[in-house]
Amino acid sequence: MTAAREVGNLFFERIKARDLVGALALVNPETKVNLVPLGIEGSETGVLANYFERLQTAFPDLRLKVRRIFAGSDGMVVAEISIEGTQAEDFYGIVNQEKLMDLDQVWLMHVDGEKIDQIRAYWCQNRLYRRLGVKRLDHVTITA
């Protein structure tokens, strides 16, 4: 396993174990983060911390599975993950209806040495809305 792939795998293992501090220790503090479906981007780990804290609060039974992970010789890591859980709190403007959510995501991360220095995450936001019972999208306001 390449060093970049090991770092990517360890990042998700720590998230899975709810070790957010440990996961963020693998991320350069000035990492460029882009959570594409939410339209949230920033240049610090606070963006990631906020996302995962909200995710874990809204879905206290959150389960994360790494489906595939591979790395190129340039340090780029591609991870396909699945998350699922039952909503218990509002999540980025989505009112809690105690619905089960399952969602596939793709995370592109660049690893420079031992640290992640770029993250871009993708998932189908409309699928998330459907899973959580959102009836009208004009009532959903994403707040960073």
PDB file of C-alpha atoms in Angstrom, residues 8-73:
ATOM      1  CA  GLY A   8      -6.259   8.313   3.202  1.00  0.00           C
ATOM      2  CA  ASN A   9      -7.304   5.002   4.705  1.00  0.00           C
ATOM      3  CA  LEU A  10      -6.236   6.074   8.193  1.00  0.00           C
ATOM      4  CA  PHE A  11      -8.193   9.346   7.822  1.00  0.00           C
ATOM      5  CA  PHE A  12     -11.434   7.444   7.198  1.00  0.00           C
ATOM      6  CA  GLU A  13     -10.694   4.815   9.846  1.00  0.00           C
ATOM      7  CA  ARG A  14     -10.369   7.604  12.406  1.00  0.00           C
ATOM      8  CA  ILE A  15     -13.601   9.259  11.223  1.00  0.00           C
ATOM      9  CA  LYS A  16     -15.305   5.867  11.435  1.00  0.00           C
ATOM     10  CA  ALA A  17     -14.027   5.504  15.022  1.00  0.00           C
ATOM     11  CA  ARG A  18     -15.321   9.042  15.808  1.00  0.00           C
ATOM     12  CA  ASP A  19     -11.763  10.222  16.390  1.00  0.00           C
ATOM     13  CA  LEU A  20     -12.135  13.610  14.724  1.00  0.00           C
ATOM     14  CA  VAL A  21      -9.038  15.016  16.432  1.00  0.00           C
ATOM     15  CA  GLY A  22      -6.978  12.079  15.175  1.00  0.00           C
ATOM     16  CA  ALA A  23      -8.384  12.396  11.646  1.00  0.00           C
ATOM     17  CA  LEU A  24      -7.665  16.125  11.527  1.00  0.00           C
ATOM     18  CA  ALA A  25      -4.106  15.471  12.718  1.00  0.00           C
ATOM     19  CA  LEU A  26      -3.560  13.917   9.277  1.00  0.00           C
ATOM     20  CA  VAL A  27      -4.659  17.123   7.538  1.00  0.00           C
ATOM     21  CA  ASN A  28      -2.451  20.141   6.934  1.00  0.00           C
ATOM     22  CA  PRO A  29      -4.079  23.112   8.765  1.00  0.00           C
ATOM     23  CA  GLU A  30      -4.152  25.141   5.522  1.00  0.00           C
ATOM     24  CA  THR A  31      -5.669  22.345   3.442  1.00  0.00           C
ATOM     25  CA  LYS A  32      -7.959  23.482   0.645  1.00  0.00           C
ATOM     26  CA  VAL A  33     -11.325  21.833   1.367  1.00  0.00           C
ATOM     27  CA  ASN A  34     -14.286  21.818  -1.032  1.00  0.00           C
ATOM     28  CA  LEU A  35     -17.514  20.056  -0.080  1.00  0.00           C
ATOM     29  CA  VAL A  36     -18.977  20.461  -3.543  1.00  0.00           C
ATOM     30  CA  PRO A  37     -22.659  19.534  -2.948  1.00  0.00           C
ATOM     31  CA  LEU A  38     -22.909  21.935  -0.005  1.00  0.00           C
ATOM     32  CA  GLY A  39     -21.093  24.727  -1.822  1.00  0.00           C
ATOM     33  CA  ILE A  40     -18.721  25.021   1.118  1.00  0.00           C
ATOM     34  CA  GLU A  41     -15.038  25.599   0.650  1.00  0.00           C
ATOM     35  CA  GLY A  42     -12.251  26.979   2.720  1.00  0.00           C
ATOM     36  CA  SER A  43      -8.564  26.828   3.406  1.00  0.00           C
ATOM     37  CA  GLU A  44      -8.488  25.412   6.887  1.00  0.00           C
ATOM     38  CA  THR A  45      -9.413  22.261   8.771  1.00  0.00           C
ATOM     39  CA  GLY A  46     -12.311  24.101  10.437  1.00  0.00           C
ATOM     40  CA  VAL A  47     -14.439  23.395   7.358  1.00  0.00           C
ATOM     41  CA  LEU A  48     -13.847  19.657   7.778  1.00  0.00           C
ATOM     42  CA  ALA A  49     -14.298  19.725  11.543  1.00  0.00           C
ATOM     43  CA  ASN A  50     -17.610  21.572  11.179  1.00  0.00           C
ATOM     44  CA  TYR A  51     -18.892  19.111   8.553  1.00  0.00           C
ATOM     45  CA  PHE A  52     -17.988  15.970  10.495  1.00  0.00           C
ATOM     46  CA  GLU A  53     -19.231  17.374  13.815  1.00  0.00           C
ATOM     47  CA  ARG A  54     -22.577  18.232  12.225  1.00  0.00           C
ATOM     48  CA  LEU A  55     -22.746  14.846  10.494  1.00  0.00           C
ATOM     49  CA  GLN A  56     -22.016  12.939  13.701  1.00  0.00           C
ATOM     50  CA  THR A  57     -24.472  15.048  15.722  1.00  0.00           C
ATOM     51  CA  ALA A  58     -27.273  14.738  13.171  1.00  0.00           C
ATOM     52  CA  PHE A  59     -26.648  11.006  12.731  1.00  0.00           C
ATOM     53  CA  PRO A  60     -25.514   9.648  16.111  1.00  0.00           C
ATOM     54  CA  ASP A  61     -25.581   6.076  14.786  1.00  0.00           C
ATOM     55  CA  LEU A  62     -23.502   7.048  11.731  1.00  0.00           C
ATOM     56  CA  ARG A  63     -21.778   4.167   9.996  1.00  0.00           C
ATOM     57  CA  LEU A  64     -19.023   4.742   7.453  1.00  0.00           C
ATOM     58  CA  LYS A  65     -17.667   2.130   5.078  1.00  0.00           C
ATOM     59  CA  VAL A  66     -14.723   2.589   2.738  1.00  0.00           C
ATOM     60  CA  ARG A  67     -15.795   0.764  -0.418  1.00  0.00           C
ATOM     61  CA  ARG A  68     -12.660   1.431  -2.485  1.00  0.00           C
ATOM     62  CA  ILE A  69      -9.556   3.474  -2.034  1.00  0.00           C
ATOM     63  CA  PHE A  70      -6.619   3.871  -4.357  1.00  0.00           C
ATOM     64  CA  ALA A  71      -3.760   6.284  -4.865  1.00  0.00           C
ATOM     65  CA  GLY A  72      -1.780   7.501  -7.837  1.00  0.00           C
ATOM     66  CA  SER A  73       1.954   7.981  -7.908  1.00  0.00           C
TER      67      SER A  73
END
